[in-house]
Short mmCIF file of C-alpha atoms and ligand atoms in Angstrom, two decimals:
data_model
loop_
_atom_site.label_atom_id
_atom_site.label_comp_id
_atom_site.label_asym_id
_atom_site.label_seq_id
_atom_site.Cartn_x
_atom_site.Cartn_y
_atom_site.Cartn_z
CA UNK A 14 19.75 25.54 -4.95
CA UNK A 15 21.95 22.87 -3.94
CA UNK A 16 25.79 23.56 -4.10
CA UNK A 17 28.04 21.11 -5.76
CA UNK A 18 31.95 21.02 -5.44
CA UNK A 19 33.71 20.65 -8.49
CA UNK A 20 37.62 19.41 -8.38
CA UNK A 21 39.90 18.18 -11.34
CA UNK A 22 42.39 15.77 -10.74
CA UNK A 23 45.85 15.90 -11.76
CA UNK A 24 46.99 12.46 -12.04
CA UNK A 25 45.72 9.15 -10.64
CA UNK A 26 46.78 9.33 -7.11
CA UNK A 27 45.73 12.62 -6.90
CA UNK A 28 42.15 11.45 -8.42
CA UNK A 29 42.19 8.45 -5.69
CA UNK A 30 42.57 11.14 -2.89
CA UNK A 31 39.86 13.49 -3.98
CA UNK A 32 37.52 10.41 -4.38
CA UNK A 33 37.78 9.51 -0.60
CA UNK A 34 36.01 12.40 0.42
CA UNK A 35 32.60 12.00 1.57
CA UNK A 36 29.95 12.66 -0.77
CA UNK A 37 32.54 12.29 -3.84
CA UNK A 38 31.62 10.95 -7.64
CA UNK A 39 34.06 10.69 -10.25
CA UNK A 40 33.05 12.32 -13.70
CA UNK A 41 34.68 12.32 -17.08
CA UNK A 42 32.48 12.71 -20.23
CA UNK A 43 29.19 13.39 -18.20
CA UNK A 44 26.98 11.73 -20.79
CA UNK A 45 25.07 9.65 -18.03
CA UNK A 46 25.99 11.05 -14.66
CA UNK A 47 24.83 14.74 -15.72
CA UNK A 48 21.72 13.60 -17.06
CA UNK A 49 20.69 11.80 -13.80
CA UNK A 50 21.96 14.84 -11.79
CA UNK A 51 19.16 16.84 -13.53
CA UNK A 52 16.82 14.68 -13.32
CA UNK A 53 17.50 14.35 -9.20
CA UNK A 54 18.62 10.49 -9.45
CA UNK A 55 22.39 11.20 -8.63
CA UNK A 56 22.85 14.00 -6.19
CA UNK A 57 26.79 13.97 -5.40
CA UNK A 58 28.43 16.28 -3.30
CA UNK A 59 31.38 16.42 -5.02
CA UNK A 60 32.36 15.93 -8.55
CA UNK A 61 35.92 15.08 -9.15
CA UNK A 62 37.33 15.23 -12.87
CA UNK A 63 39.34 12.61 -13.79
CA UNK A 64 39.49 14.33 -17.72
CA UNK A 65 42.99 15.09 -17.27
CA UNK A 66 44.63 12.37 -14.88
CA UNK A 67 46.42 10.91 -17.61
CA UNK A 68 44.20 7.64 -18.47
CA UNK A 69 43.55 8.63 -22.02
CA UNK A 70 45.99 6.46 -24.00
CA UNK A 71 45.27 3.53 -25.93
CA UNK A 72 48.71 1.31 -26.63
CA UNK A 73 49.78 -2.09 -27.18
CA UNK A 74 51.34 -3.86 -24.27
CA UNK A 75 54.74 -6.09 -24.71
CA UNK A 76 52.56 -9.50 -24.47
CA UNK A 77 50.17 -8.32 -27.27
CA UNK A 78 47.31 -7.36 -25.15
CA UNK A 79 45.99 -3.63 -25.86
CA UNK A 80 45.11 -1.33 -23.41
CA UNK A 81 42.00 1.32 -23.13
CA UNK A 82 42.65 4.29 -20.78
CA UNK A 83 39.43 5.05 -18.60
CA UNK A 84 38.75 8.47 -20.32
CA UNK A 85 39.47 7.59 -23.79
CA UNK A 86 36.93 8.99 -25.59
CA UNK A 87 34.54 6.18 -27.54
CA UNK A 88 34.61 7.72 -30.92
CA UNK A 89 38.94 7.68 -30.47
CA UNK A 90 38.47 4.05 -29.72
CA UNK A 91 36.03 3.42 -32.75
CA UNK A 92 38.41 5.07 -34.97
CA UNK A 93 42.06 4.01 -33.57
CA UNK A 94 43.64 2.15 -36.18
CA UNK A 95 44.68 -0.89 -34.03
CA UNK A 96 41.28 -1.41 -32.71
CA UNK A 97 39.88 -1.22 -36.23
CA UNK A 98 42.50 -3.71 -37.56
CA UNK A 99 42.24 -6.14 -34.73
CA UNK A 100 38.93 -5.69 -32.67
CA UNK A 101 36.69 -4.56 -35.09
CA UNK A 102 33.67 -6.15 -33.20
CA UNK A 103 34.46 -3.40 -30.77
CA UNK A 104 34.62 -0.85 -33.53
CA UNK A 105 31.48 -1.99 -34.81
CA UNK A 106 29.69 -1.72 -31.34
CA UNK A 107 30.98 1.37 -30.50
CA UNK A 108 29.52 3.12 -33.62
CA UNK A 109 25.79 1.33 -33.15
CA UNK A 110 25.57 3.42 -29.66
CA UNK A 111 24.38 6.86 -28.81
CA UNK A 112 24.78 9.74 -31.61
CA UNK A 113 28.51 11.10 -32.95
CA UNK A 114 28.20 13.88 -30.44
CA UNK A 115 27.73 11.47 -27.55
CA UNK A 116 30.47 9.31 -28.77
CA UNK A 117 32.68 12.22 -28.93
CA UNK A 118 32.09 13.09 -25.20
CA UNK A 119 31.32 9.44 -23.61
CA UNK A 120 34.37 7.52 -22.03
CA UNK A 121 35.72 3.99 -21.84
CA UNK A 122 35.02 3.74 -17.85
CA UNK A 123 31.61 6.02 -18.39
CA UNK A 124 30.38 3.65 -21.08
CA UNK A 125 31.06 0.78 -18.55
CA UNK A 126 29.28 2.63 -15.76
CA UNK A 127 26.46 3.73 -17.43
CA UNK A 128 23.27 3.24 -15.71
CA UNK A 129 19.69 1.49 -16.74
CA UNK A 130 17.34 3.28 -18.87
CA UNK A 131 14.23 1.56 -17.25
CA UNK A 132 11.83 4.90 -17.16
CA UNK A 133 11.13 4.02 -13.54
CA UNK A 134 14.65 4.74 -12.68
CA UNK A 135 15.30 7.82 -14.16
CA UNK A 136 11.93 9.50 -13.54
CA UNK A 137 11.85 10.41 -10.04
CA UNK A 138 8.11 11.04 -10.07
CA UNK A 139 7.97 7.25 -9.80
CA UNK A 140 7.73 6.20 -6.47
CA UNK A 141 8.48 2.49 -6.99
CA UNK A 142 12.20 1.65 -8.01
CA UNK A 143 14.49 -0.72 -6.01
CA UNK A 144 17.22 0.72 -7.90
CA UNK A 145 16.71 4.16 -7.13
CA UNK A 146 15.13 3.66 -3.75
CA UNK A 147 16.08 0.18 -2.24
CA UNK A 148 13.07 -1.46 -0.48
CA UNK A 149 10.62 0.79 -2.49
CA UNK A 150 9.56 -2.00 -5.19
CA UNK A 151 10.04 -2.59 -8.64
CA UNK A 152 7.23 -0.76 -10.66
CA UNK A 153 8.16 -2.26 -14.23
CA UNK A 154 7.39 -5.72 -13.09
CA UNK A 155 3.82 -4.78 -13.36
CA UNK A 156 4.01 -1.82 -15.42
CA UNK A 157 5.59 -0.93 -18.80
CA UNK A 158 8.71 -3.79 -19.46
CA UNK A 159 8.97 -3.44 -23.16
CA UNK A 160 12.68 -2.83 -22.85
CA UNK A 161 13.33 -5.14 -19.74
CA UNK A 162 14.99 -8.33 -19.13
CA UNK A 163 14.30 -11.83 -19.98
CA UNK A 164 17.30 -13.62 -18.25
CA UNK A 165 18.89 -13.10 -14.90
CA UNK A 166 16.25 -10.93 -13.44
CA UNK A 167 15.02 -10.61 -9.76
CA UNK A 168 11.83 -10.40 -7.97
CA UNK A 169 13.86 -6.88 -7.12
CA UNK A 170 14.66 -5.78 -10.35
CA UNK A 171 14.14 -6.49 -14.17
CA UNK A 172 16.54 -3.85 -15.81
CA UNK A 173 19.00 -4.75 -18.53
CA UNK A 174 22.45 -2.87 -18.76
CA UNK A 175 22.44 -0.51 -21.93
CA UNK A 176 25.66 -0.52 -23.12
CA UNK A 177 26.65 -1.80 -26.46
CA UNK A 178 30.47 -1.45 -25.93
CA UNK A 179 30.00 -4.06 -22.81
CA UNK A 180 28.59 -6.62 -25.06
CA UNK A 181 31.44 -6.55 -27.22
CA UNK A 182 34.27 -6.80 -24.39
CA UNK A 183 32.37 -9.77 -22.91
CA UNK A 184 32.87 -11.45 -26.23
CA UNK A 185 36.61 -10.60 -26.13
CA UNK A 186 36.98 -11.41 -22.60
CA UNK A 187 38.25 -7.92 -21.73
CA UNK A 188 39.39 -7.43 -18.22
CA UNK A 189 38.84 -4.07 -16.23
CA UNK A 190 41.64 -2.72 -14.27
CA UNK A 191 40.56 -1.05 -11.26
CA UNK A 192 42.50 0.84 -8.82
CA UNK A 193 41.79 2.33 -5.16
CA UNK A 194 40.30 0.56 -2.08
CA UNK A 195 42.30 -2.22 -1.15
CA UNK A 196 44.63 -2.35 -4.32
CA UNK A 197 45.88 1.62 -4.31
CA UNK A 198 46.99 3.61 -7.43
CA UNK A 199 49.94 1.48 -8.55
CA UNK A 200 48.85 -2.47 -8.33
CA UNK A 201 45.36 -2.12 -10.12
CA UNK A 202 43.06 -4.84 -9.29
CA UNK A 203 42.05 -7.16 -12.20
CA UNK A 204 38.36 -8.01 -12.88
CA UNK A 205 37.27 -9.86 -15.99
CA UNK A 206 34.78 -8.73 -17.72
CA UNK A 207 32.36 -11.38 -17.02
CA UNK A 208 32.35 -10.35 -13.45
CA UNK A 209 32.42 -6.78 -13.33
CA UNK A 210 28.54 -6.14 -14.00
CA UNK A 211 26.33 -7.86 -11.35
CA UNK A 212 23.20 -9.75 -11.87
CA UNK A 213 20.39 -7.66 -9.62
CA UNK A 214 19.63 -10.41 -7.04
CA UNK A 215 18.35 -8.49 -3.88
CA UNK A 216 20.73 -5.25 -4.07
CA UNK A 217 19.77 -3.99 -7.65
CA UNK A 218 21.00 -0.66 -6.34
CA UNK A 219 24.83 -2.22 -6.95
CA UNK A 220 25.30 -2.70 -10.89
CA UNK A 221 28.75 -3.65 -10.56
CA UNK A 222 31.74 -4.99 -8.70
CA UNK A 223 33.34 -2.03 -7.95
CA UNK A 224 34.10 -1.24 -4.49
CA UNK A 225 33.83 1.84 -2.46
CA UNK A 226 36.61 4.21 -3.26
CA UNK A 227 37.45 2.20 -6.64
CA UNK A 228 38.06 3.81 -9.90
CA UNK A 229 38.15 2.33 -13.44
CA UNK A 230 41.74 3.05 -14.77
CA UNK A 231 41.89 1.20 -18.08
CA UNK A 232 40.67 -2.04 -20.05
CA UNK A 233 42.98 -4.62 -21.14
CA UNK A 234 41.89 -6.58 -24.34
CA UNK A 235 43.60 -10.01 -25.00
CA UNK A 236 45.66 -10.36 -28.27
CA UNK A 237 42.80 -11.25 -30.85
CA UNK A 238 42.39 -15.01 -31.54
CA UNK A 239 39.20 -14.84 -33.78
CA UNK A 240 39.22 -14.22 -37.26
CA UNK A 241 35.40 -13.25 -38.00
CA UNK A 242 33.22 -11.36 -36.38
CA UNK A 243 29.62 -9.82 -36.62
CA UNK A 244 27.55 -7.25 -33.94
CA UNK A 245 24.16 -7.01 -34.53
CA UNK A 246 21.82 -4.41 -32.82
CA UNK A 247 18.07 -5.07 -33.02
CA UNK A 248 16.64 -1.54 -31.95
CA UNK A 249 13.09 0.52 -32.72
CA UNK A 250 14.82 2.71 -35.12
CA UNK A 251 18.13 3.18 -37.17
CA UNK A 252 20.32 5.19 -34.80
CA UNK A 253 20.21 6.72 -31.67
CA UNK A 254 18.35 3.68 -29.61
CA UNK A 255 19.00 1.13 -27.17
CA UNK A 256 19.10 -2.41 -28.28
CA UNK A 257 16.38 -4.22 -27.81
CA UNK A 258 18.45 -7.15 -28.40
CA UNK A 259 22.28 -7.07 -29.58
CA UNK A 260 24.57 -10.04 -30.33
CA UNK A 261 28.29 -10.02 -30.59
CA UNK A 262 29.66 -13.02 -32.18
CA UNK A 263 33.74 -13.73 -32.57
CA UNK A 264 34.81 -17.21 -34.61
CA UNK A 265 38.15 -18.58 -35.24
CA UNK A 266 37.47 -20.58 -38.38
CA UNK A 267 40.12 -23.42 -39.50
CA UNK A 268 38.72 -23.97 -43.56
CA UNK A 269 34.87 -24.16 -43.01
CA UNK A 270 35.47 -25.37 -39.17
CA UNK A 271 34.57 -23.17 -36.41
CA UNK A 272 37.39 -24.10 -34.08
CA UNK A 273 36.44 -21.18 -31.23
CA UNK A 274 33.23 -19.41 -30.72
CA UNK A 275 32.08 -16.45 -28.45
CA UNK A 276 28.92 -15.10 -28.44
CA UNK A 277 27.30 -12.60 -26.11
CA UNK A 278 23.71 -11.15 -26.10
CA UNK A 279 22.85 -7.31 -24.96
CA UNK A 280 19.99 -5.94 -24.00
CA UNK A 281 18.23 -9.12 -22.29
CA UNK A 282 19.98 -9.29 -18.68
CA UNK A 283 21.27 -6.82 -15.89
CA UNK A 284 24.98 -7.95 -17.70
CA UNK A 285 26.11 -8.94 -21.17
CA UNK A 286 24.80 -12.34 -21.43
CA UNK A 287 26.88 -15.48 -22.37
CA UNK A 288 26.45 -19.35 -21.93
CA UNK A 289 29.86 -21.15 -22.59
CA UNK A 290 27.95 -24.38 -23.23
CA UNK A 291 25.82 -22.92 -26.25
CA UNK A 292 29.41 -21.29 -27.43
CA UNK A 293 30.81 -24.86 -27.27
CA UNK A 294 27.58 -26.27 -29.71
CA UNK A 295 29.05 -23.82 -32.44
CA UNK A 296 32.34 -25.10 -32.23
CA UNK A 297 33.96 -28.54 -34.11
CA UNK A 298 31.54 -27.96 -36.40
CA UNK A 299 31.10 -25.93 -39.80
CA UNK A 300 28.65 -23.15 -39.27
CA UNK A 301 24.78 -23.54 -39.95
CA UNK A 302 21.47 -22.20 -39.18
CA UNK A 303 20.51 -25.74 -37.66
CA UNK A 304 23.57 -25.79 -35.23
CA UNK A 305 23.16 -21.93 -34.51
CA UNK A 306 19.43 -22.54 -33.66
CA UNK A 307 20.26 -25.14 -31.16
CA UNK A 308 22.59 -22.67 -29.61
CA UNK A 309 20.47 -20.12 -29.59
CA UNK A 310 17.78 -21.94 -27.57
CA UNK A 311 20.59 -22.95 -25.12
CA UNK A 312 21.41 -19.25 -24.73
CA UNK A 313 17.91 -18.72 -24.27
CA UNK A 314 17.41 -21.49 -21.70
CA UNK A 315 15.36 -19.96 -18.44
CA UNK A 316 14.35 -16.73 -20.35
CA UNK A 317 11.00 -15.38 -18.98
CA UNK A 318 9.30 -12.65 -20.54
CA UNK A 319 7.00 -9.99 -18.89
CA UNK A 320 3.65 -8.48 -20.17
CA UNK A 321 5.60 -6.39 -22.89
CA UNK A 322 8.68 -8.12 -23.59
CA UNK A 323 7.49 -11.62 -24.57
CA UNK A 324 8.80 -10.97 -27.86
CA UNK A 325 12.53 -10.62 -27.07
CA UNK A 326 12.99 -14.51 -26.26
CA UNK A 327 12.08 -15.40 -30.14
CA UNK A 328 14.03 -12.16 -30.99
CA UNK A 329 17.00 -13.01 -29.47
CA UNK A 330 17.34 -16.73 -30.92
CA UNK A 331 16.66 -15.21 -34.12
CA UNK A 332 19.43 -12.45 -33.75
CA UNK A 333 21.79 -15.39 -32.81
CA UNK A 334 21.10 -17.34 -35.70
CA UNK A 335 21.77 -14.40 -38.06
CA UNK A 336 24.55 -13.07 -36.15
CA UNK A 337 26.74 -16.15 -36.18
CA UNK A 338 25.86 -16.86 -39.95
CA UNK A 339 27.18 -13.04 -40.78
CA UNK A 340 30.27 -13.59 -38.63
CA UNK A 341 30.90 -16.74 -40.74
CA UNK A 342 30.29 -15.48 -43.92
CA UNK A 343 32.17 -12.44 -43.18
CA UNK A 344 35.57 -11.47 -44.64
CA UNK A 345 38.55 -12.45 -42.22
CA UNK A 346 39.98 -9.86 -40.33
CA UNK A 347 43.25 -8.72 -40.24
CA UNK A 348 44.13 -8.60 -36.75
CA UNK A 349 42.32 -12.53 -36.38
CA UNK A 350 45.18 -14.76 -37.05
CA UNK A 351 47.59 -13.74 -34.10
FE1 LIG B 228 13.78 0.18 -10.77
FE2 LIG B 228 14.89 -1.88 -11.80
FE3 LIG B 228 12.70 -2.10 -11.16
FE4 LIG B 228 13.72 -0.59 -13.33
S1 LIG B 228 13.30 -2.74 -13.33
S2 LIG B 228 11.87 -0.37 -11.75
S3 LIG B 228 15.51 -0.08 -12.44
S4 LIG B 228 13.70 -2.19 -9.58
#
């Protein structure tokens, strides 16, 4: 049996101090890390519990941005009055993920850092996985790859990011605040969500832009700029399933014309996928399926399927068309007029 040291951080400074110890990993809800530890995928020597480090608040800042603490539970975020009113896209994405029990434990930071559900990564019986054992190969490329990437993959890894929350945050253009490392505790580094998750390239073992010793302290949401939204998740069963494809859409309408569009795709790449040129195609015109089809084709340009997941290329385009239509026809969001 392996011994693990468990320590509880009093505050952020204490957390960063404890996190500098060799073999330390931060833990909050533990919904992903503990599963990976049970399976032998993760083997931390020390667990630093940040659940009582004072990172559990949601509040509006003087400039109108909203701050979500790193350890706020996903269910608390989804049901917070200001989030429901101003960021209903985020509420909808969160409630489409996992189960109520898991959402009651999972946290903001943990959701962003959850690891891929590629079965060759989560099962140590397989001896080829570059993400788990760099240099060993990628079993998914020639094996079962129904849930895998169609965009942004590399020879080394074709895994996808499983987070629904991250897809909504990508459309919202959130900023991830990280402390530790050079940033220290008082001056968090600001990482736009678009730069937070990485494409796999030759180093798929590194999921994010977090540097050694850094810890997510919060996520900042810009003041709401859109008045229509929709989150569409296509999956194999109605609940407790990861997305085959998901689409987060935000629109700002003036009369019947779309003035600003944000579209993020999930379930298709190692990170939420946005294509600004495709979003621009939706702007300056009334919403229509024809325009959405052209924008969807632009979003999927360069897509490449494997043995079992070719269907995702067409599925993603149809999902985009439907999600934009649903957003355009949705009731105006209360917070979207800022
Ligand atoms: Fe491992 Fe990535 Fe290949 Fe899955 S897709 S087996 S996570 S290297």
